[in-house]
Coordinates of C-alpha atoms in Angstrom, one line a residue:
M61 CA -119.1 27.7 -147.3
T62 CA -120.0 26.4 -144.0
P63 CA -117.7 25.8 -140.6
D64 CA -118.0 22.1 -141.0
T65 CA -117.0 22.0 -144.8
A66 CA -114.3 24.0 -144.6
P67 CA -111.3 21.4 -143.6
E68 CA -112.4 19.3 -146.0
S69 CA -112.1 22.0 -148.8
V70 CA -109.2 22.3 -147.1
L71 CA -107.9 18.8 -147.0
E72 CA -109.1 18.3 -151.0
R73 CA -107.5 21.5 -152.1
A74 CA -103.6 20.0 -150.9
A75 CA -104.3 16.8 -151.9
T76 CA -105.4 18.3 -155.6
R77 CA -101.7 20.1 -155.6
R78 CA -100.2 17.8 -154.5
A79 CA -100.9 15.3 -157.3
D80 CA -101.7 18.0 -159.6
E81 CA -96.8 18.8 -158.5
G82 CA -96.5 15.4 -158.6
R83 CA -98.1 15.2 -162.1
S84 CA -96.1 18.2 -162.5
R85 CA -93.0 16.5 -161.6
R86 CA -93.5 13.5 -163.7
A87 CA -94.1 15.6 -166.8
T88 CA -90.7 17.2 -166.6
P89 CA -88.4 14.5 -167.8
A90 CA -91.2 14.2 -171.3
V91 CA -91.3 18.1 -171.0
R92 CA -87.1 18.7 -171.7
I93 CA -86.4 15.5 -174.0
A94 CA -89.4 17.1 -175.8
G95 CA -87.6 20.8 -175.6
I96 CA -83.9 18.7 -176.8
Y97 CA -85.6 16.6 -179.3
L98 CA -87.6 19.4 -181.4
A99 CA -84.6 21.2 -181.1
S100 CA -82.6 18.8 -183.1
R101 CA -85.2 17.8 -185.3
L102 CA -84.5 21.7 -186.2
V103 CA -81.1 21.3 -187.3
T104 CA -80.7 18.2 -189.0
T105 CA -83.9 19.7 -190.9
A106 CA -81.8 22.9 -191.8
L107 CA -78.8 19.7 -192.7
F108 CA -81.7 18.3 -195.2
L109 CA -82.2 22.3 -196.5
L110 CA -78.1 23.6 -196.5
A111 CA -77.5 19.8 -198.8
A112 CA -79.8 20.5 -201.0
R113 CA -79.0 23.8 -201.4
L114 CA -75.4 23.4 -201.9
S115 CA -76.0 19.5 -204.4
P116 CA -74.2 19.9 -207.6
S117 CA -75.5 19.4 -210.3
G118 CA -74.6 16.0 -210.7
S119 CA -75.4 15.1 -207.6
R120 CA -77.9 11.4 -207.5
F121 CA -80.9 13.8 -206.9
G122 CA -80.2 16.9 -208.9
P123 CA -79.5 20.2 -208.0
D124 CA -83.5 20.7 -207.5
A125 CA -83.7 18.4 -204.4
D126 CA -86.0 19.5 -201.3
L127 CA -86.9 17.6 -198.0
A128 CA -89.8 15.5 -200.1
T129 CA -87.1 14.2 -202.4
Y130 CA -85.0 12.8 -199.6
V131 CA -88.0 11.3 -197.6
V132 CA -88.7 8.8 -200.2
A133 CA -85.1 8.1 -201.3
W134 CA -82.5 5.3 -201.5
D135 CA -84.4 2.2 -199.3
A136 CA -87.7 4.5 -198.8
Q137 CA -88.2 3.5 -202.4
Y138 CA -88.9 0.1 -201.7
Y139 CA -91.1 1.1 -198.2
L140 CA -93.3 2.7 -200.7
R141 CA -93.4 0.3 -203.6
I142 CA -94.3 -2.1 -200.9
A143 CA -97.3 0.2 -199.4
S144 CA -98.9 0.5 -202.6
E145 CA -97.6 -2.6 -204.5
G146 CA -97.6 -5.4 -201.7
Y147 CA -94.5 -8.2 -203.3
P148 CA -93.4 -9.6 -205.8
A149 CA -94.7 -13.0 -206.8
E150 CA -92.2 -14.4 -208.9
L151 CA -88.2 -12.5 -208.4
P152 CA -87.5 -10.3 -210.3
L153 CA -84.5 -11.3 -212.7
T154 CA -80.4 -9.3 -213.8
A155 CA -79.8 -9.8 -217.5
A156 CA -77.6 -12.4 -216.0
G157 CA -80.0 -15.2 -214.7
E158 CA -79.2 -13.9 -211.2
V159 CA -81.8 -13.0 -208.8
A160 CA -82.1 -8.8 -208.7
Q161 CA -82.8 -6.4 -206.2
N162 CA -86.4 -6.7 -205.1
A163 CA -89.3 -6.0 -201.7
W164 CA -88.2 -9.0 -200.3
A165 CA -85.6 -8.0 -198.7
F166 CA -88.2 -5.6 -196.4
M167 CA -90.4 -6.3 -193.5
P168 CA -94.2 -5.1 -194.3
F169 CA -94.8 -3.8 -190.6
F170 CA -93.2 -0.6 -191.3
P171 CA -94.3 0.2 -194.9
W172 CA -98.1 -0.6 -194.0
A173 CA -98.0 1.5 -190.8
A174 CA -96.7 4.1 -193.0
G175 CA -99.6 4.3 -195.8
A176 CA -102.2 4.2 -192.6
A177 CA -100.6 7.4 -191.1
G178 CA -100.2 8.4 -195.1
W179 CA -104.1 7.9 -195.6
L180 CA -104.8 10.0 -192.9
L181 CA -102.0 13.2 -193.5
G182 CA -102.5 12.8 -197.5
S183 CA -99.2 10.9 -198.4
W184 CA -97.1 7.9 -197.9
A185 CA -93.9 10.0 -197.5
A186 CA -96.0 12.2 -195.0
G187 CA -97.2 8.7 -192.9
A188 CA -93.3 7.4 -193.0
V189 CA -92.1 11.1 -191.4
A190 CA -94.8 11.4 -188.9
L191 CA -94.3 7.2 -188.2
A192 CA -89.9 8.2 -187.8
I193 CA -90.8 11.7 -185.5
V194 CA -92.6 9.8 -183.0
A195 CA -90.9 7.1 -183.0
G196 CA -87.7 9.0 -182.6
Y197 CA -89.2 10.8 -179.6
L198 CA -90.4 7.6 -177.7
C199 CA -86.7 6.2 -178.1
C200 CA -85.6 8.6 -176.5
L201 CA -87.9 8.9 -173.3
V202 CA -87.2 5.2 -173.4
L203 CA -83.6 6.0 -173.1
R204 CA -83.4 8.0 -170.1
S205 CA -85.7 5.5 -168.6
I206 CA -82.9 2.6 -169.2
L207 CA -80.5 4.5 -168.6
K208 CA -81.1 6.8 -165.5
P209 CA -81.2 4.3 -163.1
A210 CA -77.6 3.2 -163.9
I211 CA -76.3 7.2 -164.3
G212 CA -78.2 9.6 -163.3
E213 CA -80.8 11.7 -164.8
T214 CA -78.0 14.5 -166.0
A215 CA -76.3 12.0 -168.2
A216 CA -78.9 10.0 -169.3
L217 CA -80.5 13.2 -170.7
W218 CA -76.5 13.9 -172.1
A219 CA -77.7 10.5 -173.6
V220 CA -80.3 11.7 -175.8
V221 CA -78.7 14.5 -176.4
F222 CA -75.6 13.1 -178.2
F223 CA -78.7 10.6 -179.5
A224 CA -80.9 13.0 -180.8
C225 CA -78.3 14.4 -182.1
A226 CA -76.0 12.0 -183.8
P227 CA -74.8 11.2 -187.3
L228 CA -77.3 8.8 -188.1
A229 CA -80.3 11.4 -186.5
A230 CA -81.3 11.9 -190.3
M231 CA -83.6 8.8 -189.4
F232 CA -85.7 10.4 -187.4
Q233 CA -87.2 11.8 -190.5
L234 CA -86.7 9.1 -193.8
G235 CA -88.3 6.9 -194.4
Y236 CA -86.6 3.7 -193.3
A237 CA -87.6 1.6 -191.0
E238 CA -84.6 2.6 -188.2
A239 CA -86.6 4.6 -185.2
P240 CA -89.5 2.2 -184.9
F241 CA -87.4 -0.7 -185.3
L242 CA -85.2 1.3 -182.4
L243 CA -88.2 1.3 -180.4
L244 CA -89.0 -2.3 -180.6
V245 CA -85.7 -2.8 -179.5
L246 CA -85.5 -0.4 -176.0
L247 CA -88.6 -0.7 -175.1
G248 CA -87.4 -5.1 -175.0
I249 CA -84.3 -3.8 -173.2
R250 CA -86.9 -2.2 -170.5
S251 CA -89.0 -5.2 -169.7
V252 CA -85.8 -7.1 -169.7
Q253 CA -85.0 -4.8 -166.8
R254 CA -87.5 -4.6 -165.0
R255 CA -87.9 -8.4 -165.5
Q256 CA -91.8 -7.9 -166.6
Y257 CA -91.7 -9.7 -170.1
G258 CA -95.2 -9.8 -170.4
P259 CA -94.8 -7.1 -173.1
L260 CA -92.4 -9.0 -174.9
Y261 CA -95.0 -11.6 -176.1
A262 CA -96.2 -8.3 -178.7
I263 CA -93.2 -6.5 -178.7
I264 CA -91.1 -9.6 -180.1
P265 CA -92.9 -10.6 -183.2
T266 CA -93.5 -6.7 -184.3
M267 CA -90.2 -6.5 -184.2
A268 CA -89.8 -10.0 -186.3
F269 CA -91.5 -8.0 -188.8
T270 CA -90.3 -4.4 -188.6
R271 CA -86.5 -5.1 -189.8
P272 CA -83.9 -7.5 -189.4
G273 CA -82.6 -8.0 -186.7
V274 CA -84.6 -10.2 -184.1
L275 CA -82.3 -13.3 -184.2
A276 CA -79.9 -10.8 -181.9
F277 CA -82.9 -10.1 -179.8
A278 CA -83.0 -14.2 -179.4
L279 CA -79.4 -14.2 -178.6
F280 CA -80.5 -11.4 -176.5
L281 CA -82.6 -13.3 -174.4
G282 CA -80.5 -17.0 -174.7
L283 CA -77.7 -14.9 -173.2
F284 CA -79.5 -12.9 -170.6
G285 CA -80.9 -16.2 -169.5
I286 CA -77.4 -17.5 -169.4
H287 CA -76.7 -14.8 -166.5
R288 CA -79.7 -14.6 -164.7
W289 CA -79.0 -18.4 -164.0
L290 CA -74.9 -18.0 -162.9
N291 CA -76.2 -14.7 -160.9
R292 CA -79.1 -15.9 -158.3
S293 CA -77.8 -16.4 -155.7
R294 CA -77.3 -12.9 -155.9
E295 CA -80.7 -12.6 -157.3
P296 CA -83.5 -15.2 -157.5
F297 CA -84.2 -16.5 -160.5
A298 CA -87.7 -18.6 -160.7
R299 CA -88.9 -21.0 -162.4
R300 CA -91.7 -18.5 -163.8
E301 CA -88.7 -16.2 -165.6
A302 CA -87.1 -19.0 -166.5
L303 CA -89.6 -20.1 -168.6
H304 CA -90.5 -16.9 -170.1
I305 CA -87.0 -16.5 -171.2
L306 CA -86.2 -19.7 -172.9
A307 CA -90.3 -19.2 -174.7
L308 CA -89.5 -16.0 -175.5
A309 CA -86.2 -16.7 -177.1
G310 CA -87.9 -19.6 -178.8
I311 CA -90.5 -17.2 -180.3
A312 CA -87.7 -14.8 -181.7
T313 CA -86.2 -17.8 -182.9
L314 CA -88.7 -19.1 -185.5
L315 CA -90.0 -15.7 -186.2
G316 CA -86.0 -14.8 -187.6
F317 CA -86.6 -17.4 -190.1
S318 CA -90.0 -16.9 -190.6
W319 CA -89.4 -14.4 -194.0
Q320 CA -87.5 -16.3 -195.5
V321 CA -89.9 -19.6 -194.7
I322 CA -92.9 -16.3 -196.2
A323 CA -91.0 -15.2 -199.1
G324 CA -90.3 -18.9 -199.9
L325 CA -93.9 -19.4 -200.0
V326 CA -95.0 -16.5 -202.0
T327 CA -92.4 -17.2 -204.7
G328 CA -92.1 -20.6 -204.5
R329 CA -87.9 -20.7 -204.1
D330 CA -87.2 -21.5 -200.8
D331 CA -83.9 -19.4 -201.3
A332 CA -85.9 -16.1 -202.6
Y333 CA -84.9 -13.8 -199.0
L334 CA -82.0 -15.1 -198.9
A335 CA -81.0 -15.1 -202.7
T336 CA -82.1 -11.1 -202.5
E337 CA -80.1 -10.1 -199.5
L338 CA -76.9 -11.6 -201.5
A339 CA -78.7 -9.1 -205.0
W340 CA -77.2 -6.4 -202.7
R341 CA -73.6 -8.1 -201.3
R342 CA -72.6 -8.6 -205.5
L343 CA -72.3 -4.6 -206.0
W344 CA -69.5 -5.3 -203.8
V345 CA -68.1 -8.7 -204.0
G346 CA -69.4 -9.6 -207.0
D347 CA -71.2 -12.9 -207.0
A348 CA -69.4 -15.3 -204.3
G349 CA -71.9 -18.4 -203.9
G350 CA -74.6 -18.7 -201.6
F351 CA -74.5 -17.7 -198.1
V352 CA -72.1 -18.4 -195.6
P353 CA -72.4 -17.1 -191.8
F354 CA -69.0 -15.3 -190.6
E355 CA -68.2 -14.9 -194.3
G356 CA -69.5 -11.1 -195.0
W357 CA -66.6 -9.2 -192.8
P358 CA -63.8 -11.8 -194.0
Q359 CA -65.2 -10.9 -197.6
A360 CA -65.1 -7.0 -196.8
A361 CA -62.0 -7.2 -195.5
D362 CA -60.5 -8.7 -198.2
Y363 CA -62.3 -6.1 -201.4
W364 CA -61.9 -2.7 -198.6
F365 CA -58.2 -3.7 -198.7
R366 CA -57.8 -4.4 -202.2
S367 CA -59.4 -1.1 -203.4
W368 CA -57.1 1.0 -200.7
G369 CA -53.7 -0.4 -202.2
L370 CA -53.2 -2.9 -199.1
D371 CA -52.4 -6.0 -199.3
P372 CA -56.2 -7.5 -198.3
V373 CA -53.7 -10.0 -195.3
W374 CA -54.0 -6.8 -193.1
G375 CA -57.5 -6.5 -193.6
L376 CA -58.1 -10.4 -191.8
V377 CA -55.9 -9.1 -189.1
G378 CA -57.8 -6.3 -188.2
L379 CA -60.9 -7.4 -188.2
G380 CA -59.5 -9.7 -185.2
L381 CA -58.3 -6.8 -184.1
L382 CA -61.2 -5.1 -183.8
V383 CA -63.6 -8.2 -183.2
V384 CA -60.8 -8.1 -179.6
A385 CA -61.4 -4.3 -179.4
G386 CA -65.3 -4.3 -179.2
G387 CA -65.1 -7.3 -176.8
A388 CA -62.9 -5.7 -174.4
L389 CA -65.3 -3.2 -174.6
L390 CA -68.3 -4.5 -173.4
A391 CA -66.4 -6.4 -170.9
F392 CA -63.1 -3.9 -169.6
S393 CA -64.9 -0.6 -170.2
P394 CA -66.1 0.6 -166.7
H395 CA -67.8 3.6 -168.6
V396 CA -70.2 0.1 -170.3
A397 CA -69.7 -1.5 -167.6
R398 CA -71.6 0.8 -166.0
L399 CA -74.9 0.2 -168.1
G400 CA -76.2 -2.7 -166.9
P401 CA -76.1 -6.5 -168.1
E402 CA -79.1 -5.8 -169.6
I403 CA -77.1 -2.9 -172.2
R404 CA -73.7 -4.8 -172.5
L405 CA -75.5 -8.4 -173.2
W406 CA -77.5 -6.6 -176.2
A407 CA -75.0 -5.3 -177.5
A408 CA -73.4 -8.0 -177.8
A409 CA -76.1 -9.8 -179.0
Y410 CA -75.9 -7.7 -181.5
L411 CA -72.4 -7.5 -182.8
A412 CA -72.1 -11.3 -182.9
Y413 CA -75.7 -11.2 -184.9
L414 CA -73.4 -8.2 -187.3
L415 CA -71.0 -11.0 -187.3
A416 CA -72.9 -13.5 -188.6
V417 CA -74.7 -12.1 -191.7
F418 CA -73.5 -8.8 -192.6
L419 CA -71.3 -7.7 -195.0
P420 CA -70.0 -4.2 -194.1
Q421 CA -70.3 -1.7 -196.5
S422 CA -71.1 2.2 -196.6
S423 CA -74.5 1.0 -194.9
V424 CA -72.3 0.1 -191.4
F425 CA -73.0 2.7 -189.8
R426 CA -77.2 2.9 -190.6
I427 CA -76.5 -0.9 -189.0
L428 CA -74.8 0.1 -185.6
F429 CA -78.2 2.2 -185.2
P430 CA -79.1 -0.3 -182.5
L431 CA -76.2 0.0 -180.6
S432 CA -77.7 3.5 -179.9
P433 CA -78.3 2.5 -176.0
L434 CA -73.8 2.7 -175.4
W435 CA -74.3 6.8 -175.3
G436 CA -75.1 6.2 -172.0
A437 CA -71.6 4.9 -171.6
V438 CA -70.0 8.2 -173.8
A439 CA -71.9 10.2 -171.8
A440 CA -71.6 8.8 -168.3
P441 CA -70.3 11.4 -165.6
R442 CA -68.0 13.6 -167.4
S443 CA -66.8 17.2 -167.7
L444 CA -69.0 19.8 -169.6
P445 CA -65.9 20.5 -172.1
W446 CA -65.9 16.6 -172.9
R447 CA -69.8 16.3 -173.5
L448 CA -69.6 19.4 -175.4
A449 CA -67.2 18.0 -177.2
V450 CA -69.2 14.8 -178.0
L451 CA -72.3 17.1 -179.3
A452 CA -70.4 18.9 -181.9
A453 CA -68.4 15.7 -183.1
C454 CA -72.0 14.5 -183.4
L455 CA -73.3 17.5 -185.2
I456 CA -69.8 17.6 -187.6
G457 CA -70.9 13.7 -188.2
Q458 CA -74.4 13.7 -189.4
W459 CA -73.4 16.9 -192.0
W460 CA -70.6 14.9 -193.1
W461 CA -73.1 11.8 -193.8
I462 CA -76.7 14.4 -194.7
W463 CA -74.3 15.3 -197.6
N464 CA -72.6 12.8 -198.6
M465 CA -75.6 10.5 -198.5
Y466 CA -78.2 13.1 -199.8
G467 CA -76.6 15.9 -200.8
L468 CA -74.1 13.8 -203.1
G469 CA -74.7 10.3 -203.5
T470 CA -73.2 9.6 -206.2
E471 CA -70.0 7.3 -204.9
F472 CA -70.1 3.5 -204.4
W473 CA -69.5 4.5 -201.0
H474 CA -72.7 7.3 -200.5
I475 CA -74.9 4.5 -200.4
P476 CA -77.0 4.8 -196.7

């Protein structure tokens, strides 16, 4: 090395070292989360294996069930059927002439994407698990990124821990569309947080054909637009941004009803999708006629309280108190407020959507999965004993869910 080139080489090495250090710092959260996520997946796998080992002969999947059995159980059977057979052109009917449960209740993106991955991995089940696992890890990364500005790095990582070990963490290893859908929701929230609306033109259509819920995102965008307008004095609300929000909310709304139109065109029945969804509702409340928004929760309150031998009037009172408590939590809880308006408005929109369309039953825990950003409120600056207690509760809840839904699966409330 000559003297005239030495200084340049030193400068180059220093610049390279700084770049490497910068890359290392940027990679640290991803590596930490990878460790958290891997450990949590090993725990979930162990719980599944334990459930299979303890499963009695009278369980739904039998005493010889294994991980491969559980991956394609319950609704995963419909996704597998969609990937292999597509959707029925003629709706199946029960002996009573009512529309039976069928594949039109499920959106096509996940089963087809799992099929594509399975073509490489050897089976649809392998593709579905790979898709769910990867989506779950990406969910953890995005969850941290949307929570860190509000609650800090440490609390955001604890939120990831709770999320990865939550009672519904099994969704990251099953043939269900929950993890990919939640990833799209989290990416959508992050886009709104950053006022970067371009990605939403791709996120929303994908979301619409992954699982039901894009109408909740449409409501979220509408509420967010109102919020931006009311707070325009503190943060300028440009016309371009307003047009993006209006356009995206409109697209999400149209796409939210598009599956009904598609099902009607293919089957020749305008009510094909709603009649299919009501086939599941009949398991709980019988034939209650057509779909009426906001009717499911009073029906469920009446059903459950009668099942428990209680006056159903108290069920309606409890439902009202539950709605008030949920609204108060989102509006007044300082830990929730700290998460920022985007997460709070998403939670409010999604809960309102559930009130409008859902019949509460044993699937309610899975249906609440898109509210996962609220783990940030649980993890927001708290003591270590609190966080360890929450983690223990998450793992206990995860075992309870896996054991009842997969290890047993024999009672009417053992449906995930």
